[in-house]
Structure formats: C-alpha cells, structure tokens
Backbone as a ProteinNet text record, in pm:
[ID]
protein_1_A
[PRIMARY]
XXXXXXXXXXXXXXXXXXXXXXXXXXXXXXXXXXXXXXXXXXXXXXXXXXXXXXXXXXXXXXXX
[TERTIARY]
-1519.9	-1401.7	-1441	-1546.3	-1609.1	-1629.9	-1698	-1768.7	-1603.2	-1487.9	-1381.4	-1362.5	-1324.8	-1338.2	-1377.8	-1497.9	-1577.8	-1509.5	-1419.5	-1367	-1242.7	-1129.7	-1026.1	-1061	-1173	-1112.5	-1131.8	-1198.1	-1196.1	-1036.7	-1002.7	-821.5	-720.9	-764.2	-653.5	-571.6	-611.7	-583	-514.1	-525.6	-461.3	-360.5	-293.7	-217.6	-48.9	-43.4	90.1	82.4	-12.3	-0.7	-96.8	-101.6	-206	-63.3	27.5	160.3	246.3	255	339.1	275.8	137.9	96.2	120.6	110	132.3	302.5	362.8	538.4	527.1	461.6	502.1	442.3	347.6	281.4	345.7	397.9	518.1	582.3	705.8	821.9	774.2	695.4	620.2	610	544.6	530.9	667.4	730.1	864.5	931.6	933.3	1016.7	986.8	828.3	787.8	842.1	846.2	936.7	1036.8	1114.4	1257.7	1298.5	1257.2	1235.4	1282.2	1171.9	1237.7	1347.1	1418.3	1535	1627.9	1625.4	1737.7	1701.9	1617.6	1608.1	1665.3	1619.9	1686.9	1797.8	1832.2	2044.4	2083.7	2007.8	2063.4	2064.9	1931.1	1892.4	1983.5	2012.1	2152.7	2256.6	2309.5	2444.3	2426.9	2328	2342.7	2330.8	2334.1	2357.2	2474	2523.9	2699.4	2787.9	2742	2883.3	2914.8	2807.6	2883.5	2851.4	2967	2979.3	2860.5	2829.3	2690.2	2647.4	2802.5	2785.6	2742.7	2799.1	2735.7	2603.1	2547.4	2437.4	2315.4	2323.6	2281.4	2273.4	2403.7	2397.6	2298.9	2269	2236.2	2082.7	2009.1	1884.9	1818.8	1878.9	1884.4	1927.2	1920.5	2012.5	2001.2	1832.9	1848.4	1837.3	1926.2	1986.3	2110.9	2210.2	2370.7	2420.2
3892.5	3942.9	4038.2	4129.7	4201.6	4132.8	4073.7	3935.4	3897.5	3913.2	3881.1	3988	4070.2	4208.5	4231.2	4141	4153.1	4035.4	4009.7	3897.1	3965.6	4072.4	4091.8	4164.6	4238.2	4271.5	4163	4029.5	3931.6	3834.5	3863.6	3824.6	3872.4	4008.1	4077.9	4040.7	3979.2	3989.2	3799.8	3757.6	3636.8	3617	3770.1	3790.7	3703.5	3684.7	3663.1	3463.3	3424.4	3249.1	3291.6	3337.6	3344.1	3349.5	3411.2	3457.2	3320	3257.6	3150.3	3012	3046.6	2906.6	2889	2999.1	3005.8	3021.5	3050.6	3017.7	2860.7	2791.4	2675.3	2532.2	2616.1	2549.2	2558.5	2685.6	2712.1	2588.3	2658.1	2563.3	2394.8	2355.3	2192	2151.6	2271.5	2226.3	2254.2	2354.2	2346	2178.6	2125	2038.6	1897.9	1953	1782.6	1804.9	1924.8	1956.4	1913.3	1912.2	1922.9	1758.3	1719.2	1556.4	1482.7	1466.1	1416.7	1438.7	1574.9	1560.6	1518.6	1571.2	1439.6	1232.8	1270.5	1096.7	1094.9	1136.3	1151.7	1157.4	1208.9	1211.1	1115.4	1039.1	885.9	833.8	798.7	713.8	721.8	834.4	856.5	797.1	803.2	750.5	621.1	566.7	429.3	389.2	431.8	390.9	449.2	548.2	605.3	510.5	429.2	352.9	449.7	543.5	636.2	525.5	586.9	501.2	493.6	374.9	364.3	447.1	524.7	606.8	755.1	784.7	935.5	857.6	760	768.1	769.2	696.5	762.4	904.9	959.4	1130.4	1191.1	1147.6	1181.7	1161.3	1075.4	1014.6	1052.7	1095.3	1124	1268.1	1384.7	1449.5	1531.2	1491.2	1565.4	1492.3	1379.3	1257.8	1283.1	1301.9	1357	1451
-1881.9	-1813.5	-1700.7	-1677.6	-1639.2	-1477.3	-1524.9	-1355.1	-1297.7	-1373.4	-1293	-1228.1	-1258	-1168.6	-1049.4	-1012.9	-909.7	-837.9	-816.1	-742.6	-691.9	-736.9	-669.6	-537.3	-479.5	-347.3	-280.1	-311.8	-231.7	-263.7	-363.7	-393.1	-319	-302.1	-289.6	-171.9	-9.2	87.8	94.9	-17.4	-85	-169	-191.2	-289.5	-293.1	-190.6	-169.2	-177.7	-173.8	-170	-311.2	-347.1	-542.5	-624.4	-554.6	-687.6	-673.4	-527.5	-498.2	-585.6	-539.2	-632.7	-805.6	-832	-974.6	-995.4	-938.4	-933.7	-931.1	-826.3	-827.1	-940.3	-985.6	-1097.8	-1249.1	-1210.5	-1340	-1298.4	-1251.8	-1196.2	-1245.5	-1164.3	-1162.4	-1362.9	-1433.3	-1565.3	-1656.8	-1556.9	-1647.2	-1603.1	-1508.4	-1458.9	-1518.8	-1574.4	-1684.3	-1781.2	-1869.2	-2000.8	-2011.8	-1933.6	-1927.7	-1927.1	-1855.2	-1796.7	-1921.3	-2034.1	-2148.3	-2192.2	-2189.8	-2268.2	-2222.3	-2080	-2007.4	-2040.6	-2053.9	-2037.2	-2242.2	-2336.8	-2445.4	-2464.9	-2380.4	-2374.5	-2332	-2199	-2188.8	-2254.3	-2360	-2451.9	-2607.5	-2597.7	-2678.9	-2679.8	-2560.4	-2487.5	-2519.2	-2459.9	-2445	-2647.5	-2707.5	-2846.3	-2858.7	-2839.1	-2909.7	-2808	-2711.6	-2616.5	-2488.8	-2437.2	-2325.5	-2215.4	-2112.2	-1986	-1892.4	-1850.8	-1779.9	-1655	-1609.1	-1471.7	-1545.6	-1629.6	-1720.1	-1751.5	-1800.1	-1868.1	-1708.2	-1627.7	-1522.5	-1433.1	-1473.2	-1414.8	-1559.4	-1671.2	-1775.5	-1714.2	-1709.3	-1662	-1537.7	-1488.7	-1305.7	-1256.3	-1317.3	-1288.8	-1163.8	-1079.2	-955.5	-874.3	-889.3	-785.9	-720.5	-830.6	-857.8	-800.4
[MASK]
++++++++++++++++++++++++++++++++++++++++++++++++++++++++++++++++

C-alpha cells in the first residue's frame, strides 16, 4: 500500500478525469445489473398474458 503513495503527486493533477472515470464505470456496471430485471419482467408478462406493447416498454426501457 505504501509504493501507492508514491504515485499521488503524479495523480493529483488528474484528479478530475480519475473521479469521472470511476463515476462512469460505476454507472456502466450498475446499468448491466439492472438489465436483467427488466428483461425478467418481460419474461413474466409474456407468461401472465400482459399486452405485447407493455412487454416491450418492459424489455426496452431506455428506448420508451
């Protein structure tokens, strides 16, 4: 942990695209998580009889 230490004053003047990248790498792994359960709720629907235009806003939802 020590030898990391020796790397922030060369970080530091990077700070602002170091915090963005890791926001967007969040964001990116939250957005695979999530993915399944929408597609699970279609896959639902389409067994209880829901209407094929919900089961698409269900499947799709940053189309809609």
């Amino acid at each position: 942990m020590r030898s990391l230490y020796t790397l922030l004053p060369y970080l530091r003047p990077h700070r602002k695209t170091l915090v963005l990248g890791l926001v967007l790498v969040v964001a990116a792994s939250a957005l695979t998580t999530v993915t399944p359960w929408f597609l699970r709720a279609a896959i639902d629907g389409m067994t209880h009889g829901i209407a094929a235009s919900r089961i698409w806003e269900l499947a799709m939802p940053w189309v809609m």
